[in-house]
Tab-separated table of C-alpha atoms in Angstrom:
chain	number	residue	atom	x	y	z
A	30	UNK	CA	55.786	-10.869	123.365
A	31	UNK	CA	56.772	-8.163	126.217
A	32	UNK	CA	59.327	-6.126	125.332
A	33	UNK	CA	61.236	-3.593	128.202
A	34	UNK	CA	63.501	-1.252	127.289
A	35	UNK	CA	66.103	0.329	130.242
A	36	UNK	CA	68.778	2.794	130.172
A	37	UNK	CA	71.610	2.387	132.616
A	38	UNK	CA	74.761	4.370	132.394
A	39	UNK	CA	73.864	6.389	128.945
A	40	UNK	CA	73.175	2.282	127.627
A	41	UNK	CA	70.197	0.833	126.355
A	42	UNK	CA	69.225	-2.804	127.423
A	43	UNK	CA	66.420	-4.156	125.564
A	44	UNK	CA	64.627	-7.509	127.726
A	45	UNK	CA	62.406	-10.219	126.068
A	46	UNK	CA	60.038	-12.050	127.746
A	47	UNK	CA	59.202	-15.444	125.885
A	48	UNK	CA	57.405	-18.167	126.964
A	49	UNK	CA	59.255	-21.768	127.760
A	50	UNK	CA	61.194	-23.414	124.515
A	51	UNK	CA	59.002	-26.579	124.491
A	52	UNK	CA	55.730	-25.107	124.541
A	53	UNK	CA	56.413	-22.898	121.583
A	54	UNK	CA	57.728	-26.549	119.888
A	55	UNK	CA	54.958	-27.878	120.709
A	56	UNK	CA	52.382	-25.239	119.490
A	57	UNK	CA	54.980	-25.415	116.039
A	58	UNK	CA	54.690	-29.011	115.257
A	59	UNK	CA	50.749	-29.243	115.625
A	60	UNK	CA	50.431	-26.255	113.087
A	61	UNK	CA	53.000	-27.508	110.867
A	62	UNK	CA	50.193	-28.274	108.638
A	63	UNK	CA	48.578	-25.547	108.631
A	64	UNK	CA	51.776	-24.285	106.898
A	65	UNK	CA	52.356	-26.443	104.737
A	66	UNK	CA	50.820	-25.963	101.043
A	67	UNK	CA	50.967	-29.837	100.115
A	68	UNK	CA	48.799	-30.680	103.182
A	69	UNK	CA	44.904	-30.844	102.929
A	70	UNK	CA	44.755	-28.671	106.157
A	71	UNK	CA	46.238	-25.724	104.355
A	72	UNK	CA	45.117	-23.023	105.673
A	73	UNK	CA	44.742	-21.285	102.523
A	74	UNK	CA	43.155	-24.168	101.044
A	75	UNK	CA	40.195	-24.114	103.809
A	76	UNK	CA	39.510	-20.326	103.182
A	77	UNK	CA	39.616	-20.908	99.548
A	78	UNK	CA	36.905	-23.568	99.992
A	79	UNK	CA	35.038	-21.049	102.057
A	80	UNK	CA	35.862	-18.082	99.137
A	81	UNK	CA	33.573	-20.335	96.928
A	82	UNK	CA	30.456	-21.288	99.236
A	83	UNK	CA	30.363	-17.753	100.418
A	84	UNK	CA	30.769	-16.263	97.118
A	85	UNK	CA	26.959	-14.784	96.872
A	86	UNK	CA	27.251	-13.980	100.141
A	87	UNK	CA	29.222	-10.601	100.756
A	88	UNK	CA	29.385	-9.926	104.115
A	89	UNK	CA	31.255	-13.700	104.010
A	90	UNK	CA	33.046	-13.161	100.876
A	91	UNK	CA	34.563	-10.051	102.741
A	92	UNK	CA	35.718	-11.261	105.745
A	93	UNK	CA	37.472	-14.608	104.014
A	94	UNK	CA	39.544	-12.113	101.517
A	95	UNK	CA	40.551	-9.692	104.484
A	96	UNK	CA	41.490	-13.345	106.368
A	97	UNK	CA	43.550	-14.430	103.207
A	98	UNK	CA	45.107	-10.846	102.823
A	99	UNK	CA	46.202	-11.339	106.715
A	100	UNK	CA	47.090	-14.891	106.401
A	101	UNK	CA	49.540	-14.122	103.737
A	102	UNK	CA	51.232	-11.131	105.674
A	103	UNK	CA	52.003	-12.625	108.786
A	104	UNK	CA	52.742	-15.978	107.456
A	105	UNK	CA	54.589	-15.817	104.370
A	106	UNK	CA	55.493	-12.109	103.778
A	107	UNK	CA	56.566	-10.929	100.553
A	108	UNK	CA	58.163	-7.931	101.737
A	109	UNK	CA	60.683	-6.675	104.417
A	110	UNK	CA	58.018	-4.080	105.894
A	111	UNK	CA	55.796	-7.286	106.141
A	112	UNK	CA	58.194	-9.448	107.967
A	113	UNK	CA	58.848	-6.948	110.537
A	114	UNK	CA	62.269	-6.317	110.950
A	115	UNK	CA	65.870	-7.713	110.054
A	116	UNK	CA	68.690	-8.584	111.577
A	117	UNK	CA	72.105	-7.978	110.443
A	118	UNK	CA	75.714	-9.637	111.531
A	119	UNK	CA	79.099	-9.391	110.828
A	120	UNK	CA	81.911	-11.878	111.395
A	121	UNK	CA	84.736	-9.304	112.300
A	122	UNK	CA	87.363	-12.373	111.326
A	123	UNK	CA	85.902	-13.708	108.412
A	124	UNK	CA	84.398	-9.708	107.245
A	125	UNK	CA	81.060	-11.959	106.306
A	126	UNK	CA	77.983	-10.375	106.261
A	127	UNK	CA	75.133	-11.947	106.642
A	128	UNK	CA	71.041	-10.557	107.108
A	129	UNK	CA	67.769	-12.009	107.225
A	130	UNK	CA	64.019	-10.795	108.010
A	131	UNK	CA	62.385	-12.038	110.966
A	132	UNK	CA	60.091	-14.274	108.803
A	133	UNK	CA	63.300	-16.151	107.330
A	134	UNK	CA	64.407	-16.853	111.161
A	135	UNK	CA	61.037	-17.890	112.451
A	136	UNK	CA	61.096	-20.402	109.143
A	137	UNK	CA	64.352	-21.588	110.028
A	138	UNK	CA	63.604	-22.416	113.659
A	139	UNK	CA	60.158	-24.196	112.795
A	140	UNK	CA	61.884	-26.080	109.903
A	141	UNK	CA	65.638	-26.368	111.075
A	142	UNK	CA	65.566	-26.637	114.805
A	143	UNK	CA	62.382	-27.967	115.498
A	144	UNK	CA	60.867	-30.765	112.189
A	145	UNK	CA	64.391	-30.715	110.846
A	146	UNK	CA	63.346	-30.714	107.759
A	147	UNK	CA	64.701	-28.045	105.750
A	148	UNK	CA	68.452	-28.118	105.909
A	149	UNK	CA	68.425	-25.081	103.582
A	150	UNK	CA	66.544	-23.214	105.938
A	151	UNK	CA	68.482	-23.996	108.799
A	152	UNK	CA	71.418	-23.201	107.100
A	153	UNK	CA	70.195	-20.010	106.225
A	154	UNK	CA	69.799	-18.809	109.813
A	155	UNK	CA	73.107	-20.375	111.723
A	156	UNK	CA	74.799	-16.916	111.840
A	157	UNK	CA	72.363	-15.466	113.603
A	158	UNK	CA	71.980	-18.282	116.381
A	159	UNK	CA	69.262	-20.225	118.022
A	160	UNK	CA	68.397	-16.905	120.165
A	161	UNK	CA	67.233	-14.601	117.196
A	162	UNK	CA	65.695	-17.459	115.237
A	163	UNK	CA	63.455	-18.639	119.020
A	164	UNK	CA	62.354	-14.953	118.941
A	165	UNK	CA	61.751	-14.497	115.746
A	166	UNK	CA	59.273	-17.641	115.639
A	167	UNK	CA	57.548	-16.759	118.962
A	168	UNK	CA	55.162	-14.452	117.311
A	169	UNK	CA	54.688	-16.219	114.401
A	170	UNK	CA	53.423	-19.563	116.292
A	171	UNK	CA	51.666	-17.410	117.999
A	172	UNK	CA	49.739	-15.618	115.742
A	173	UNK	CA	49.186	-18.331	113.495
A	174	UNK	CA	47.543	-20.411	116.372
A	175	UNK	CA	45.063	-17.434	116.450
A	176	UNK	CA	44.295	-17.091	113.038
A	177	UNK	CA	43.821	-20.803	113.083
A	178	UNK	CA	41.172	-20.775	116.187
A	179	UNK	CA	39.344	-17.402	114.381
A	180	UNK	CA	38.799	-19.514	111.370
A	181	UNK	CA	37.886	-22.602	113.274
A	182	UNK	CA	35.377	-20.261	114.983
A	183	UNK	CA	33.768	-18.583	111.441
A	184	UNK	CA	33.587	-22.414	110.133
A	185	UNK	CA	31.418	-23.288	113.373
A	186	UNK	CA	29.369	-19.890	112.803
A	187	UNK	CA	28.916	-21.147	108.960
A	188	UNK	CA	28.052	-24.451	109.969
A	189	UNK	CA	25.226	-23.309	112.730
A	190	UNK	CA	23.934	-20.730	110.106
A	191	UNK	CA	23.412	-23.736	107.720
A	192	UNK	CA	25.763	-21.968	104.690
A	193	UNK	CA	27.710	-25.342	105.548
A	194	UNK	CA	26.825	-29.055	105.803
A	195	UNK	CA	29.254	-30.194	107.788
A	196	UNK	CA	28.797	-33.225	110.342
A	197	UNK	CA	28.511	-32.654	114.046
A	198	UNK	CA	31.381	-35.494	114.651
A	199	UNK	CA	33.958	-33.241	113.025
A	200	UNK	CA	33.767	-30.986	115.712
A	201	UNK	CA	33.746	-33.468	118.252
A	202	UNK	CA	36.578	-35.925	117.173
A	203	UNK	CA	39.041	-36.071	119.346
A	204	UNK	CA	42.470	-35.402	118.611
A	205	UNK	CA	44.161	-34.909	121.778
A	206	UNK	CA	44.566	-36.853	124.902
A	207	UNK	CA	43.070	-34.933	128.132
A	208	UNK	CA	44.658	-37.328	130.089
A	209	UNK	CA	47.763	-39.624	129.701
A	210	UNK	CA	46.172	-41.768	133.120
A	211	UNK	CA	43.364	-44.220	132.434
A	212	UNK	CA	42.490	-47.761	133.037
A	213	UNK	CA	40.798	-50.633	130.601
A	214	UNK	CA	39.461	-53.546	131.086
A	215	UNK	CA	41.733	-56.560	130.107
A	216	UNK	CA	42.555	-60.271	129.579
A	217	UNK	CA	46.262	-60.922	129.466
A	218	UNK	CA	48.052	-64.039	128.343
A	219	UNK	CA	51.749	-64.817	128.476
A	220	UNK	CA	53.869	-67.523	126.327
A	221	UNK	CA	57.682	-68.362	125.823
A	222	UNK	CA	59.788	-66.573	123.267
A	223	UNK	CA	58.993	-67.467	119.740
A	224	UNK	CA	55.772	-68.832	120.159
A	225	UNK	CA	53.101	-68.219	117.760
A	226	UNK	CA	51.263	-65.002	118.161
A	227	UNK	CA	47.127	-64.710	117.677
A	228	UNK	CA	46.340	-64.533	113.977
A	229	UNK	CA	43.575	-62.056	114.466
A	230	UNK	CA	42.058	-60.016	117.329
A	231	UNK	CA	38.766	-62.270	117.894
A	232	UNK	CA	40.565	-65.570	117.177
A	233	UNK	CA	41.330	-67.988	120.044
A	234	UNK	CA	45.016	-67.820	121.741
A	235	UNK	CA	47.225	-70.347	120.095
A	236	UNK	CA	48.821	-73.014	121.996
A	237	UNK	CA	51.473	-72.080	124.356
A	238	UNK	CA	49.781	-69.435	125.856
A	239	UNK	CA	48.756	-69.015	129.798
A	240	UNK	CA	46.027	-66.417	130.803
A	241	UNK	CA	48.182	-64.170	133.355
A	242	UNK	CA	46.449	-63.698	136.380
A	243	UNK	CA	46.848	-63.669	140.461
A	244	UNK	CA	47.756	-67.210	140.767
A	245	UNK	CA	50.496	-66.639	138.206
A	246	UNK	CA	53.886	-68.009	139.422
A	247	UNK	CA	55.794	-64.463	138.837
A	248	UNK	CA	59.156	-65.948	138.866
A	249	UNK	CA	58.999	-67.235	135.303
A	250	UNK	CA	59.401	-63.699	134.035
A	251	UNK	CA	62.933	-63.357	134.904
A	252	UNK	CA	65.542	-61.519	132.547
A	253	UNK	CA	69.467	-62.196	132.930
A	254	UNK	CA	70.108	-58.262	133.171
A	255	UNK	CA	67.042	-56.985	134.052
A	256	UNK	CA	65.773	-59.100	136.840
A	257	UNK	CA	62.521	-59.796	137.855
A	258	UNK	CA	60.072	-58.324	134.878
A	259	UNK	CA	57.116	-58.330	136.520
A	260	UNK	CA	56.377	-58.421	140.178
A	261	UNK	CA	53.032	-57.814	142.752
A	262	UNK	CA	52.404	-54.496	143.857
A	263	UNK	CA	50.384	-53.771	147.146
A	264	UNK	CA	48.929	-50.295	145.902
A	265	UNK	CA	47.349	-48.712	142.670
A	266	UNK	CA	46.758	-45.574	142.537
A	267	UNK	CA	42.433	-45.050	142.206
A	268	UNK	CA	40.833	-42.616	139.915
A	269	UNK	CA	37.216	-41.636	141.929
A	270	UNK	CA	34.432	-40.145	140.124
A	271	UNK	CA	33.378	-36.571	141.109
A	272	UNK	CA	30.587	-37.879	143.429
A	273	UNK	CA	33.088	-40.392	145.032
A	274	UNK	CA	35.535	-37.899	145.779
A	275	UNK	CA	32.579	-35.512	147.058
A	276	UNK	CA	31.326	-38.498	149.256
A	277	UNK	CA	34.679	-38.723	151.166
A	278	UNK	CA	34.543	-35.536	152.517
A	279	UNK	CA	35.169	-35.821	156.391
A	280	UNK	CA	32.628	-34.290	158.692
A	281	UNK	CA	35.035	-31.075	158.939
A	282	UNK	CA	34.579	-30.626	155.068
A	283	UNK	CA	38.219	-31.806	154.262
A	284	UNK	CA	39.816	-34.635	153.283
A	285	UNK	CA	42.181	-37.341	155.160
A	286	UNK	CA	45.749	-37.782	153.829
A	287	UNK	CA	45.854	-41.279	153.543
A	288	UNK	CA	42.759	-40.579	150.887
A	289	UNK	CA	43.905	-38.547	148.997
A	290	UNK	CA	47.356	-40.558	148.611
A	291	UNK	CA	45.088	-43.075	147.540
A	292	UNK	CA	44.063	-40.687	144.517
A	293	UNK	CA	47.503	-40.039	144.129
A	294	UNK	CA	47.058	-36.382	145.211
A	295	UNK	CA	50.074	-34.910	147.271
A	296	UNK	CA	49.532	-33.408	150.763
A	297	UNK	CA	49.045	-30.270	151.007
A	298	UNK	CA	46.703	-30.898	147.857
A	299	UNK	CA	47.558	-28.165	145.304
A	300	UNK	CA	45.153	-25.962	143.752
A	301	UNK	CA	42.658	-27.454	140.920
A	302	UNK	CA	43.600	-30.776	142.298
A	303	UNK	CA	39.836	-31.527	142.166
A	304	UNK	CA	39.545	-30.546	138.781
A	305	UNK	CA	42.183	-32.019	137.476
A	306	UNK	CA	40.726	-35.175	138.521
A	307	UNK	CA	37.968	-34.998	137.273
A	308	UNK	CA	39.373	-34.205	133.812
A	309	UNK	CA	41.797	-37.603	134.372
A	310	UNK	CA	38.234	-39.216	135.376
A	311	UNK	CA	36.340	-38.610	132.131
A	312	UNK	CA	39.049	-38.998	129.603
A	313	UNK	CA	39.495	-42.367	131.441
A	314	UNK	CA	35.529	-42.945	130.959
A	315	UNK	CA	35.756	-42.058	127.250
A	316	UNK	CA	38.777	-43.515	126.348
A	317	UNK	CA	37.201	-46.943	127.558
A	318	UNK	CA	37.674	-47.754	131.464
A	319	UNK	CA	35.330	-49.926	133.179
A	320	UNK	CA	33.293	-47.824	135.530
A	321	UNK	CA	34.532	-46.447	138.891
A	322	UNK	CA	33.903	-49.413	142.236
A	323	UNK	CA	31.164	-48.745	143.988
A	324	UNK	CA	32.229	-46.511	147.102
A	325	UNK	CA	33.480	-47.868	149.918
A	326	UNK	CA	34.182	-51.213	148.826
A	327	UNK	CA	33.382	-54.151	150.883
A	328	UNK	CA	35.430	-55.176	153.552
A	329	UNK	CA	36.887	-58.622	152.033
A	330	UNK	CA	37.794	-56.581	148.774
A	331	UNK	CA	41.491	-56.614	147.889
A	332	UNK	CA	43.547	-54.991	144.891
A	333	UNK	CA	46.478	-56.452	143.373
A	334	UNK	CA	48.365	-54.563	141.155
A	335	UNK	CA	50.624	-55.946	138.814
A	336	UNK	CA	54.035	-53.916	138.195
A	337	UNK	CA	55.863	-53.760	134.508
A	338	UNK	CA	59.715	-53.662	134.752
C-alpha cells in the first residue's frame, strides 16, 4: 500500500491509499483456504508435499524451505518484529488499554468482519475499529495472493520438468466464471402447484406437465401480488462471435448504434468493449451455448424472448 506523509502547521498527516473494501473481501474469502491448516489446500501442506519430492534435489529443496520460512513470517508471525507494527489505544473514560500487532488485526478482519467465523478474533480487535483492522489485512491478502501465484508457478515449472506427474486437467479446471452472461439450449415445461416433479433427469415429464413454448397462453402465470410472472419480450440482447462482430463493420470502419444496442453495448462504446465480448462469447461457448446464428439472419426470422418476473 502507498503511504504519504505531509507536514502542515508543525503537524504530521500520514494518508493511506487502499484499494476498494469488496475487492480485498473478495481476494480474502477465495484464500481462506489457503489459511486454513484443516483444509487440504494448506499452503503449508502443498510445500511440504513438494519438501519430499524435491528432497534429492537441492536447488528445489532450497527454494521450498526459503518459501516455508517466508510463508510463516508474513502469514502467521511469531514475533512482534515479524508482524510489523502495533497499535496501541486507550479509553480515556474507562483508563483501558488495549494493543495488538498488525497480524492480530488483519486476522480479525479476515475472520471477524469478513467469514465471521471467529468471534474471539473479532472480539479481540473491536477497540481498535474496522479502519486499523481493513489496513492491517490489506497487505496481508495481498501478499498471500502472491505467494500463492509464485507457488502455483514453481508447481507448473515442476510439472513441465517432469519432477511431478500431475494431470494437464488440473491446470485447466475451471473454477471461476469469466462471464455471468451466457445462453443454453433448452426445453421448458410448466405444471400447476403440487404436481409431481420428474423422478430423474432422462425420465419422461409426468402428467400434468405442458412444454412452454410461443403458443403458450401467458396469462396462466398470474400471481395475486406479483402480477403477471412471465410475459413476451420484443428484444434479447445477442452475443456475436468475434468474426460476426468484425463482419458488421460499416464501410467507414465503425459501427451503427442500433448494432451495437443489439449487443447490448452502450453508445459511445467504452474502451475494451470488443474484448469484453469476446470474453462473454467464449465463456458462453464453453459453458454450453448453442452456437452463434448465422450472420445476417434471414429476413422472415423473428426472436421472442421470454421475460422472468
Amino acid at each position: 500500500m502507498k503511504i504519504s506523509v505531509r507536514f502542515h502547521n508543525g503537524e504530521a498527516r500520514i494518508r493511506y491509499e487502499l484499494p476498494a473494501e469488496e475487492v480485498v473481501e473478495s481476494a480474502a474469502a477465495r484464500l481462506r483456504p489457503i489459511l486454513l491448516e484443516q483444509e487440504d489446500c494448506f499452503h503449508m501442506k502443498a510445500l511440504g508435499a513438494l519438501g519430499y519430492i524435491c528432497r534429492a534435489a537441492p536447488r528445489d529443496a532450497q527454494w521450498i524451505r526459503a518459501a516455508r520460512t517466508e510463508w510463516r513470517t508474513r502469514v502467521n508471525p511469531s514475533t512482534l518484529e515479524e508482524s510489523g507494527y502495533r497499535i496501541m489505544v486507550s479509553n480515556t473514560a474507562t483508563g483501558e488499554d488495549r494493543d495488538l500487532d498488525a497480524h492480530g488485526l488483519a486476522m480479525a478482519w479476515i475472520y471477524g468482519d469478513v467469514v465471521h467465523h471467529d468471534p474471539e478474533r473479532r472480539h479481540e480487535g473491536d477497540a481498535f475499529g474496522l479502519r486499523d483492522r481493513f489496513r492491517a489485512a490489506v497487505p496481508l491478502v495481498a501478499w498471500a495472493m502472491v505467494g500463492t501465484i509464485e507457488l502455483l508457478n514453481y508447481i507448473r515449472a515442476l510439472n513441465e520438468a517432469g519432477l511431478l506427474e500431475l494431470r494437464q486437467e488440473v491446470f485447466g479446471e475451471q473454477v471461476a466464471l469469466k462471464s455471468t452472461v451466457w445462453e443454453e439450449s433448452a426445453e421448458m415445461y410448466y405444471a400447476p402447484v403440487g404436481a409431481e416433479a420428474p423422478s430423474l433427469a432422462n425420465s419422461q415429464m409426468p402428467e400434468g406437465w405442458f412444454p412452454l413454448n410461443q403458443t403458450t397462453d401467458l396469462s396462466a402465470f398470474q400471481h395475486p401480488i406479483a402480477g403477471q410472472l412471465l410475459e413476451r419480450s420484443p428484444f434479447m440482447t445477442q452475443l456475436p462471435s468475434p468474426e460476426e462482430v468484425e463482419a458488421a463493420r460499416t464501410p467507414a470502419g465503425g459501427w451503427k448504434r442500433d448494432q451495437l444496442a443489439a449487443w447490448g453495448v452502450s453508445w459511445p462504446p467504452p474502451k475494451g468493449w470488443k474484448d469484453e465480448l469476446a470474453e462473454r462469447w467464449k465463456a458462453a461457448r464453453q459453458d454450453g451455448a448453442p452456437p452463434p446464428l448465422p450472420s445476417p439472419a434471414p429476413a422472415d426470422f423473428a426472436q421472442e424472448t421470454l421475460d422472468f418476473g
